[in-house]
Amino acid sequence: MAFWLGKKANEYQSHKWTVYVRGATNEDLGVVIERAVFQLHASFNNPIRVVESPPFELSESGWGEFEIAITLHFHSDVCDKTLLLFHHLKLYPEDESGHMSIKRPVVVESYDEICFSEPSEGFFARVQNHPAVIVPRLPPGFNVPPVPIEDVDRRKRGDTRDNPLNQWFTNFSEADELLKLAAARQQVQAHIARLRRQLSVIDGQHQQLKPASDP
């Protein structure tokens, strides 16, 4: 996520940006991730940055776009392998002729799912005790169990619900994706039905134009 600095921008500092790894519904990823390592462009001082607690994010300023490598290290009872992700830092909107604003950032987020097979009891218990902060919108007839209320004063919060950038986060929801797929399927089925009707009309016209056979 990148903010243009406007009148404060110069040749070397045109944008302030933040790269992050967050939960799709702003849940606490600290129950899964032990630390995140961000590898920036070699031109930065100390280009390898380590974030050892949530939120797993890094803010910097600069003028150029580049690819950031992100290595996720999981807790020992989660997975003994690391996960390498790549994110292209984008400072300018897709429409290069568009007007840049200091109030509205350029947001580029990608959605990835990680499956942990046969989780340990300790890991499973931690995940169960840290439910999603924002419950996704579900289709009619679908229900979710109530979310337990936690005493946030007694336990450090690692979710990103109150993150200053929250208003710009993309809303990732499996339910919304299912609704989009269902709507797309209905459109395809309607289009197929319309084509079949057109073919039926054309076939009928062809039959009418076919010359009668000689007796």
Coordinates of N, CA and C in Angstrom, one line a residue:
M1 N 0.8 -1.2 0.0 CA 0.0 0.0 0.0 C 0.9 1.2 0.0
A2 N 0.7 2.1 -1.0 CA 1.6 3.3 -1.1 C 0.8 4.6 -1.2
F3 N 1.3 5.6 -0.4 CA 0.7 6.9 -0.4 C 1.7 7.9 -1.1
W4 N 1.2 8.7 -2.0 CA 2.0 9.7 -2.6 C 2.2 10.8 -1.6
L5 N 3.4 11.4 -1.6 CA 3.7 12.5 -0.6 C 3.3 13.9 -1.1
G6 N 2.8 14.0 -2.3 CA 2.3 15.3 -2.8 C 3.5 16.3 -2.8
K7 N 3.2 17.5 -2.2 CA 4.2 18.6 -2.3 C 5.5 18.2 -1.5
K8 N 5.4 17.2 -0.6 CA 6.6 16.8 0.1 C 7.5 15.9 -0.6
A9 N 7.0 15.4 -1.8 CA 7.7 14.5 -2.6 C 9.0 15.1 -3.2
N10 N 10.0 14.4 -3.3 CA 11.2 14.9 -4.0 C 11.8 13.8 -4.9
E11 N 12.9 14.0 -5.4 CA 13.5 13.0 -6.4 C 13.7 11.6 -5.8
Y12 N 14.0 11.6 -4.5 CA 14.3 10.3 -3.9 C 13.2 9.8 -3.0
Q13 N 12.3 10.6 -2.6 CA 11.2 10.2 -1.6 C 9.9 10.7 -2.2
S14 N 9.3 9.9 -3.0 CA 8.0 10.3 -3.6 C 6.8 9.7 -3.0
H15 N 7.0 8.5 -2.3 CA 5.9 7.8 -1.7 C 6.3 7.2 -0.3
K16 N 5.3 7.1 0.5 CA 5.5 6.3 1.8 C 4.7 5.0 1.6
W17 N 5.3 3.9 1.8 CA 4.6 2.6 1.6 C 4.7 1.7 2.7
T18 N 3.8 0.7 2.8 CA 3.8 -0.3 3.8 C 3.5 -1.7 3.1
V19 N 4.3 -2.6 3.4 CA 4.1 -4.0 2.9 C 3.8 -4.8 4.1
Y20 N 2.8 -5.8 4.0 CA 2.4 -6.5 5.2 C 1.9 -7.9 4.8
V21 N 1.8 -8.7 5.8 CA 1.1 -10.0 5.7 C 0.0 -10.0 6.7
R22 N -1.2 -10.2 6.3 CA -2.3 -10.1 7.3 C -3.3 -11.2 7.0
G23 N -4.2 -11.5 8.0 CA -5.2 -12.4 7.8 C -6.3 -11.9 6.9
A24 N -7.0 -12.7 6.2 CA -8.0 -12.3 5.2 C -9.1 -11.6 6.0
T25 N -9.4 -12.0 7.2 CA -10.5 -11.4 8.0 C -9.9 -10.7 9.2
N26 N -8.6 -10.3 9.1 CA -7.9 -9.5 10.1 C -7.7 -10.3 11.4
E27 N -7.7 -11.6 11.4 CA -7.4 -12.4 12.6 C -5.9 -12.3 12.9
D28 N -5.6 -12.8 14.1 CA -4.2 -12.7 14.6 C -3.4 -13.8 14.0
L29 N -2.4 -13.5 13.1 CA -1.6 -14.5 12.5 C -0.4 -14.9 13.4
G30 N -0.3 -14.2 14.5 CA 0.8 -14.6 15.5 C 0.6 -16.0 16.0
V31 N -0.6 -16.6 15.9 CA -0.8 -17.9 16.4 C -0.2 -18.9 15.5
V32 N 0.1 -18.5 14.2 CA 0.6 -19.4 13.2 C 2.1 -19.0 12.9
I33 N 2.3 -17.7 12.6 CA 3.6 -17.2 12.2 C 4.4 -16.8 13.3
E34 N 5.7 -17.2 13.4 CA 6.6 -16.8 14.4 C 7.3 -15.5 14.0
R35 N 7.7 -15.4 12.8 CA 8.3 -14.1 12.3 C 8.3 -14.1 10.8
A36 N 8.4 -12.8 10.3 CA 8.4 -12.6 8.8 C 9.6 -11.8 8.4
V37 N 10.3 -12.3 7.4 CA 11.5 -11.6 6.9 C 11.2 -11.0 5.6
F38 N 11.4 -9.7 5.5 CA 11.2 -8.9 4.3 C 12.5 -8.6 3.6
Q39 N 12.7 -8.9 2.4 CA 13.9 -8.6 1.7 C 13.6 -7.5 0.7
L40 N 14.2 -6.3 0.9 CA 13.9 -5.1 0.1 C 15.0 -5.0 -1.0
H41 N 14.9 -4.0 -1.8 CA 15.9 -3.7 -2.8 C 17.2 -3.5 -2.2
A42 N 18.3 -3.8 -2.8 CA 19.6 -3.7 -2.3 C 20.0 -2.3 -2.0
S43 N 19.3 -1.3 -2.6 CA 19.7 0.1 -2.4 C 19.2 0.6 -1.0
F44 N 18.4 -0.1 -0.3 CA 18.0 0.3 1.0 C 19.0 -0.1 2.1
N45 N 19.1 0.8 3.1 CA 20.0 0.4 4.2 C 19.4 -0.8 5.0
N46 N 20.2 -1.7 5.3 CA 19.7 -2.9 5.9 C 18.5 -3.5 5.1
P47 N 18.7 -4.0 3.9 CA 17.6 -4.5 3.1 C 16.8 -5.7 3.6
I48 N 17.4 -6.4 4.5 CA 16.7 -7.6 5.1 C 16.2 -7.2 6.5
R49 N 14.8 -7.1 6.6 CA 14.2 -6.7 7.8 C 13.4 -7.9 8.4
V50 N 13.5 -8.0 9.7 CA 12.9 -9.1 10.4 C 11.8 -8.6 11.3
V51 N 10.6 -9.0 11.2 CA 9.5 -8.6 12.1 C 9.1 -9.9 12.9
E52 N 9.2 -9.8 14.2 CA 9.1 -11.0 15.0 C 7.8 -11.0 15.8
S53 N 6.9 -10.1 15.6 CA 5.6 -10.2 16.2 C 4.5 -9.5 15.4
P54 N 3.3 -9.8 15.5 CA 2.2 -9.2 14.7 C 2.0 -7.8 15.2
P55 N 1.6 -6.9 14.3 CA 1.3 -7.1 12.9 C 2.6 -7.3 12.1
F56 N 2.6 -8.2 11.1 CA 3.8 -8.4 10.3 C 3.8 -7.5 9.1
E57 N 4.3 -6.3 9.4 CA 4.3 -5.2 8.4 C 5.6 -4.4 8.5
L58 N 5.9 -3.7 7.4 CA 7.1 -2.9 7.3 C 6.8 -1.6 6.5
S59 N 7.1 -0.5 7.0 CA 6.9 0.8 6.3 C 8.2 1.4 6.0
E60 N 8.2 2.0 4.8 CA 9.4 2.7 4.3 C 9.0 3.8 3.3
S61 N 9.9 4.5 2.8 CA 9.6 5.5 1.8 C 10.7 5.4 0.7
G62 N 10.3 5.9 -0.5 CA 11.2 5.8 -1.7 C 10.5 6.3 -2.9
W63 N 11.1 6.0 -4.1 CA 10.6 6.5 -5.3 C 10.4 5.4 -6.4
G64 N 10.9 4.2 -6.2 CA 10.9 3.2 -7.2 C 10.1 1.9 -6.8
E65 N 9.6 1.2 -7.8 CA 8.9 0.0 -7.6 C 9.8 -1.2 -7.8
F66 N 9.6 -2.2 -7.0 CA 10.5 -3.4 -7.1 C 9.8 -4.6 -6.4
E67 N 10.4 -5.8 -6.5 CA 9.8 -7.0 -6.0 C 10.3 -7.2 -4.6
I68 N 9.4 -7.5 -3.7 CA 9.8 -7.8 -2.3 C 9.6 -9.3 -2.0
A69 N 10.7 -9.9 -1.5 CA 10.6 -11.3 -1.1 C 10.2 -11.4 0.4
I70 N 9.2 -12.2 0.7 CA 8.8 -12.3 2.1 C 8.9 -13.8 2.5
T71 N 9.7 -14.1 3.5 CA 9.8 -15.4 4.0 C 9.1 -15.5 5.4
L72 N 8.1 -16.5 5.4 CA 7.4 -16.7 6.7 C 7.9 -17.9 7.4
H73 N 8.2 -17.7 8.7 CA 8.7 -18.7 9.6 C 7.5 -19.0 10.5
F74 N 7.1 -20.3 10.6 CA 6.0 -20.7 11.4 C 6.5 -21.2 12.8
H75 N 5.6 -21.3 13.7 CA 5.9 -21.8 15.0 C 6.3 -23.3 14.9
S76 N 7.1 -23.8 15.8 CA 7.7 -25.1 15.7 C 6.6 -26.2 15.6
D77 N 5.4 -26.0 16.3 CA 4.4 -27.0 16.3 C 3.4 -26.8 15.1
V78 N 3.7 -25.9 14.2 CA 2.9 -25.6 13.1 C 3.5 -26.3 11.8
C79 N 4.7 -25.9 11.5 CA 5.4 -26.4 10.3 C 6.9 -26.1 10.4
D80 N 7.7 -27.1 10.0 CA 9.1 -26.9 10.1 C 9.7 -26.3 8.8
K81 N 8.9 -26.0 7.9 CA 9.4 -25.4 6.6 C 8.9 -24.0 6.6
T82 N 9.7 -23.2 5.8 CA 9.4 -21.8 5.6 C 8.6 -21.6 4.3
L83 N 7.9 -20.5 4.2 CA 7.1 -20.2 3.0 C 7.6 -18.9 2.4
L84 N 8.0 -19.0 1.1 CA 8.5 -17.8 0.4 C 7.4 -17.2 -0.5
L85 N 7.2 -15.9 -0.3 CA 6.2 -15.2 -1.1 C 6.9 -14.0 -1.8
F86 N 6.3 -13.6 -2.9 CA 6.8 -12.4 -3.6 C 5.7 -11.4 -3.8
H87 N 6.0 -10.2 -3.6 CA 5.1 -9.1 -3.8 C 5.7 -8.0 -4.5
H88 N 5.0 -7.5 -5.6 CA 5.6 -6.4 -6.4 C 5.0 -5.1 -5.8
L89 N 6.0 -4.3 -5.3 CA 5.6 -3.0 -4.7 C 5.2 -2.1 -5.8
K90 N 3.9 -1.6 -5.7 CA 3.4 -0.7 -6.8 C 3.1 0.7 -6.2
L91 N 3.7 1.7 -6.7 CA 3.5 3.1 -6.2 C 2.5 3.9 -7.0
Y92 N 2.3 3.5 -8.3 CA 1.5 4.3 -9.2 C 0.3 3.6 -9.6
P93 N -0.9 4.2 -9.8 CA -2.1 3.5 -10.2 C -1.9 2.9 -11.6
E94 N -2.8 2.0 -11.9 CA -2.7 1.3 -13.2 C -2.9 2.3 -14.4
D95 N -3.8 3.2 -14.2 CA -4.0 4.3 -15.2 C -3.0 5.4 -15.0
E96 N -1.9 5.3 -15.7 CA -0.8 6.3 -15.5 C -1.2 7.7 -15.7
S97 N -2.3 7.9 -16.5 CA -2.8 9.3 -16.7 C -3.7 9.8 -15.6
G98 N -4.0 8.8 -14.7 CA -4.9 9.2 -13.6 C -4.3 10.2 -12.6
H99 N -5.1 10.9 -11.9 CA -4.6 11.9 -10.9 C -4.2 11.2 -9.6
M100 N -3.0 11.5 -9.1 CA -2.6 10.9 -7.9 C -3.1 11.8 -6.7
S101 N -3.4 11.1 -5.6 CA -3.9 11.8 -4.5 C -3.1 11.4 -3.2
I102 N -2.9 12.4 -2.3 CA -2.2 12.1 -1.1 C -3.2 11.4 -0.1
K103 N -4.5 11.4 -0.4 CA -5.5 10.8 0.6 C -5.8 9.4 0.2
R104 N -5.7 9.0 -1.0 CA -6.1 7.7 -1.4 C -4.9 6.9 -1.9
P105 N -4.6 5.8 -1.3 CA -3.4 5.1 -1.6 C -3.6 4.1 -2.8
V106 N -2.5 3.7 -3.3 CA -2.5 2.6 -4.3 C -2.4 1.3 -3.5
V107 N -3.4 0.5 -3.7 CA -3.5 -0.8 -2.9 C -3.4 -2.0 -3.8
V108 N -2.4 -2.8 -3.6 CA -2.3 -4.1 -4.3 C -2.1 -5.2 -3.3
E109 N -3.2 -6.0 -3.2 CA -3.1 -7.2 -2.3 C -3.4 -8.4 -3.0
S110 N -2.8 -9.5 -2.6 CA -3.0 -10.8 -3.2 C -3.5 -11.8 -2.1
Y111 N -4.3 -12.8 -2.5 CA -4.9 -13.7 -1.5 C -4.2 -15.1 -1.7
D112 N -3.7 -15.7 -0.6 CA -3.1 -17.0 -0.6 C -3.7 -17.8 0.5
E113 N -3.9 -19.1 0.3 CA -4.4 -20.0 1.3 C -3.3 -21.0 1.6
I114 N -3.1 -21.3 2.9 CA -2.1 -22.3 3.3 C -2.8 -23.4 4.1
C115 N -2.6 -24.6 3.7 CA -3.2 -25.8 4.3 C -2.2 -26.5 5.2
F116 N -2.5 -26.7 6.5 CA -1.7 -27.4 7.4 C -2.4 -28.8 7.7
S117 N -1.8 -29.8 7.2 CA -2.3 -31.2 7.4 C -2.0 -31.7 8.8
E118 N -2.9 -32.4 9.4 CA -2.7 -33.0 10.7 C -2.0 -32.1 11.7
P119 N -2.7 -31.0 12.0 CA -2.2 -30.0 13.0 C -2.1 -30.7 14.4
S120 N -1.1 -30.2 15.2 CA -0.9 -30.7 16.5 C -2.1 -30.1 17.4
E121 N -2.3 -30.8 18.5 CA -3.4 -30.3 19.4 C -3.1 -28.9 19.9
G122 N -1.9 -28.6 20.2 CA -1.6 -27.2 20.7 C -1.9 -26.2 19.7
F123 N -1.4 -26.4 18.5 CA -1.7 -25.5 17.4 C -3.2 -25.3 17.1
F124 N -3.9 -26.5 17.1 CA -5.3 -26.4 16.8 C -6.0 -25.6 17.9
A125 N -5.6 -25.8 19.2 CA -6.2 -25.1 20.3 C -6.0 -23.6 20.2
R126 N -4.8 -23.2 19.8 CA -4.5 -21.8 19.6 C -5.4 -21.1 18.6
V127 N -5.5 -21.8 17.4 CA -6.4 -21.3 16.4 C -7.8 -21.2 16.8
Q128 N -8.3 -22.2 17.5 CA -9.7 -22.2 18.0 C -9.9 -21.0 19.0
N129 N -8.9 -20.6 19.7 CA -9.0 -19.5 20.7 C -8.8 -18.1 20.1
H130 N -8.5 -18.1 18.8 CA -8.3 -16.8 18.1 C -9.2 -16.8 16.9
P131 N -10.5 -16.7 17.1 CA -11.4 -16.7 15.9 C -11.2 -15.4 15.1
A132 N -11.7 -15.4 13.9 CA -11.7 -14.2 13.0 C -12.3 -13.1 13.7
V133 N -11.7 -11.9 13.5 CA -12.3 -10.7 14.1 C -13.5 -10.2 13.3
I134 N -13.4 -10.3 12.0 CA -14.5 -9.9 11.2 C -15.1 -11.1 10.5
V135 N -16.4 -11.4 10.9 CA -17.0 -12.6 10.3 C -17.5 -12.3 8.9
P136 N -17.1 -13.1 7.9 CA -17.5 -12.8 6.5 C -19.0 -12.8 6.3
R137 N -19.5 -12.1 5.3 CA -20.9 -12.1 5.0 C -21.3 -13.4 4.3
L138 N -22.2 -14.1 4.9 CA -22.6 -15.4 4.4 C -24.0 -15.4 3.7
P139 N -24.2 -16.3 2.8 CA -25.5 -16.3 2.1 C -26.6 -16.6 3.0
P140 N -27.8 -16.3 2.7 CA -29.0 -16.6 3.6 C -29.1 -18.0 3.9
G141 N -29.4 -18.3 5.2 CA -29.5 -19.7 5.6 C -28.2 -20.3 6.2
F142 N -27.1 -19.6 6.0 CA -25.8 -20.0 6.6 C -25.6 -19.3 7.9
N143 N -25.2 -20.1 8.9 CA -24.9 -19.5 10.2 C -23.5 -19.9 10.7
V144 N -23.0 -19.1 11.6 CA -21.7 -19.3 12.1 C -21.8 -19.3 13.7
P145 N -21.0 -20.1 14.4 CA -21.1 -20.1 15.8 C -20.7 -18.7 16.4
P146 N -21.2 -18.4 17.6 CA -20.9 -17.1 18.2 C -19.4 -17.0 18.5
V147 N -18.8 -15.8 18.3 CA -17.4 -15.5 18.6 C -17.3 -15.2 20.1
P148 N -16.4 -15.9 20.8 CA -16.2 -15.5 22.2 C -15.6 -14.2 22.4
I149 N -16.0 -13.5 23.4 CA -15.5 -12.1 23.7 C -14.2 -12.3 24.5
E150 N -13.1 -11.7 24.1 CA -11.9 -11.8 24.8 C -11.6 -10.5 25.6
D151 N -10.8 -10.7 26.6 CA -10.4 -9.6 27.4 C -9.1 -9.0 26.8
V152 N -9.3 -8.0 26.0 CA -8.1 -7.4 25.3 C -7.1 -6.7 26.2
D153 N -7.6 -6.4 27.4 CA -6.6 -5.7 28.3 C -5.7 -6.7 28.9
R154 N -6.0 -8.0 29.0 CA -5.2 -9.0 29.6 C -4.3 -9.7 28.6
R155 N -4.6 -9.6 27.3 CA -3.8 -10.3 26.3 C -3.6 -9.3 25.1
K156 N -2.3 -9.3 24.7 CA -1.9 -8.4 23.6 C -2.7 -8.9 22.3
R157 N -3.2 -7.9 21.6 CA -3.9 -8.2 20.4 C -3.0 -8.2 19.2
G158 N -3.1 -9.2 18.4 CA -2.3 -9.3 17.2 C -3.1 -9.2 15.9
D159 N -4.4 -9.0 16.1 CA -5.2 -8.8 14.9 C -5.0 -7.4 14.3
T160 N -5.5 -7.2 13.1 CA -5.3 -6.0 12.4 C -6.6 -5.2 12.2
R161 N -7.6 -5.4 13.1 CA -8.8 -4.7 13.0 C -8.7 -3.2 13.2
D162 N -7.8 -2.8 14.1 CA -7.6 -1.4 14.4 C -6.4 -0.8 13.7
N163 N -5.9 -1.5 12.7 CA -4.7 -1.0 12.0 C -5.1 0.3 11.3
P164 N -4.3 1.3 11.3 CA -4.6 2.6 10.7 C -4.9 2.4 9.2
L165 N -4.4 1.4 8.5 CA -4.6 1.2 7.1 C -5.9 0.3 6.8
N166 N -6.6 0.0 7.9 CA -7.7 -1.0 7.8 C -8.7 -0.5 6.8
Q167 N -9.0 0.8 6.7 CA -10.1 1.2 5.8 C -9.8 1.0 4.3
W168 N -8.5 0.7 4.0 CA -8.1 0.5 2.6 C -7.9 -1.0 2.3
F169 N -8.0 -1.8 3.3 CA -7.8 -3.3 3.1 C -8.9 -3.8 2.2
T170 N -8.5 -4.8 1.3 CA -9.4 -5.5 0.5 C -10.3 -6.5 1.3
N171 N -11.5 -6.6 1.0 CA -12.4 -7.5 1.7 C -12.4 -8.8 1.1
F172 N -11.6 -9.8 1.7 CA -11.6 -11.1 1.1 C -12.6 -12.0 1.9
S173 N -13.5 -12.6 1.2 CA -14.6 -13.4 1.8 C -14.9 -14.6 0.9
E174 N -14.8 -15.8 1.5 CA -15.1 -17.0 0.7 C -16.6 -16.9 0.3
A175 N -17.4 -16.4 1.3 CA -18.9 -16.4 0.9 C -19.1 -15.5 -0.2
D176 N -18.5 -14.3 -0.2 CA -18.6 -13.4 -1.4 C -18.2 -14.0 -2.7
E177 N -17.1 -14.8 -2.6 CA -16.6 -15.4 -3.8 C -17.6 -16.5 -4.3
L178 N -18.2 -17.2 -3.4 CA -19.2 -18.2 -3.8 C -20.4 -17.5 -4.4
L179 N -20.8 -16.3 -3.9 CA -21.9 -15.6 -4.4 C -21.6 -15.1 -5.9
K180 N -20.3 -14.6 -6.0 CA -19.9 -14.2 -7.4 C -19.9 -15.4 -8.4
L181 N -19.4 -16.5 -7.9 CA -19.4 -17.7 -8.8 C -20.8 -18.1 -9.2
A182 N -21.7 -18.1 -8.2 CA -23.1 -18.4 -8.4 C -23.7 -17.5 -9.4
A183 N -23.5 -16.2 -9.3 CA -24.0 -15.2 -10.2 C -23.4 -15.4 -11.6
A184 N -22.1 -15.7 -11.7 CA -21.5 -15.9 -13.0 C -22.1 -17.1 -13.7
R185 N -22.4 -18.2 -12.9 CA -23.0 -19.4 -13.4 C -24.4 -19.1 -14.0
Q186 N -25.1 -18.3 -13.3 CA -26.5 -18.0 -13.7 C -26.4 -17.2 -15.1
Q187 N -25.4 -16.3 -15.2 CA -25.3 -15.5 -16.4 C -24.9 -16.4 -17.6
V188 N -24.0 -17.4 -17.3 CA -23.6 -18.3 -18.4 C -24.8 -19.2 -18.8
Q189 N -25.6 -19.7 -17.8 CA -26.7 -20.5 -18.1 C -27.7 -19.7 -18.9
A190 N -27.9 -18.4 -18.6 CA -28.9 -17.6 -19.3 C -28.4 -17.4 -20.7
H191 N -27.1 -17.2 -20.9 CA -26.5 -17.0 -22.2 C -26.7 -18.2 -23.1
I192 N -26.5 -19.4 -22.5 CA -26.6 -20.6 -23.2 C -28.1 -20.8 -23.6
A193 N -29.0 -20.5 -22.7 CA -30.4 -20.7 -23.1 C -30.8 -19.7 -24.2
R194 N -30.3 -18.5 -24.2 CA -30.5 -17.5 -25.2 C -30.0 -18.0 -26.6
L195 N -28.8 -18.6 -26.6 CA -28.2 -19.1 -27.8 C -29.0 -20.3 -28.4
R196 N -29.5 -21.1 -27.5 CA -30.3 -22.3 -27.9 C -31.6 -21.8 -28.6
R197 N -32.2 -20.7 -28.0 CA -33.4 -20.2 -28.6 C -33.1 -19.6 -30.0
Q198 N -32.0 -18.9 -30.1 CA -31.6 -18.4 -31.4 C -31.4 -19.5 -32.4
L199 N -30.7 -20.5 -32.0 CA -30.4 -21.7 -32.9 C -31.7 -22.3 -33.3
S200 N -32.7 -22.4 -32.4 CA -33.9 -23.1 -32.7 C -34.7 -22.2 -33.7
V201 N -34.6 -20.9 -33.6 CA -35.3 -20.0 -34.6 C -34.7 -20.2 -35.9
I202 N -33.3 -20.2 -36.0 CA -32.6 -20.3 -37.2 C -32.9 -21.6 -37.9
D203 N -33.0 -22.7 -37.1 CA -33.3 -24.0 -37.6 C -34.7 -24.1 -38.2
G204 N -35.6 -23.4 -37.5 CA -37.0 -23.4 -38.0 C -37.1 -22.6 -39.3
Q205 N -36.3 -21.5 -39.4 CA -36.3 -20.8 -40.7 C -35.7 -21.6 -41.8
H206 N -34.7 -22.4 -41.5 CA -34.0 -23.2 -42.5 C -35.0 -24.3 -43.0
Q207 N -35.8 -24.8 -42.1 CA -36.7 -25.9 -42.5 C -37.8 -25.3 -43.4
Q208 N -38.2 -24.0 -43.2 CA -39.2 -23.4 -44.0 C -38.7 -23.1 -45.4
L209 N -37.4 -22.8 -45.5 CA -36.8 -22.4 -46.8 C -36.4 -23.7 -47.6
K210 N -36.4 -24.8 -47.0 CA -35.9 -26.0 -47.7 C -37.0 -26.4 -48.7
P211 N -36.5 -26.6 -50.0 CA -37.5 -26.9 -51.1 C -38.1 -28.3 -50.9
A212 N -39.4 -28.3 -51.3 CA -40.1 -29.6 -51.1 C -39.6 -30.6 -52.1
S213 N -39.5 -31.9 -51.7 CA -39.0 -32.9 -52.6 C -40.0 -33.3 -53.6
D214 N -39.5 -33.7 -54.8 CA -40.4 -34.1 -55.9 C -41.2 -35.4 -55.6
P215 N -42.5 -35.5 -56.0 CA -43.2 -36.7 -55.7 C -42.7 -37.9 -56.5

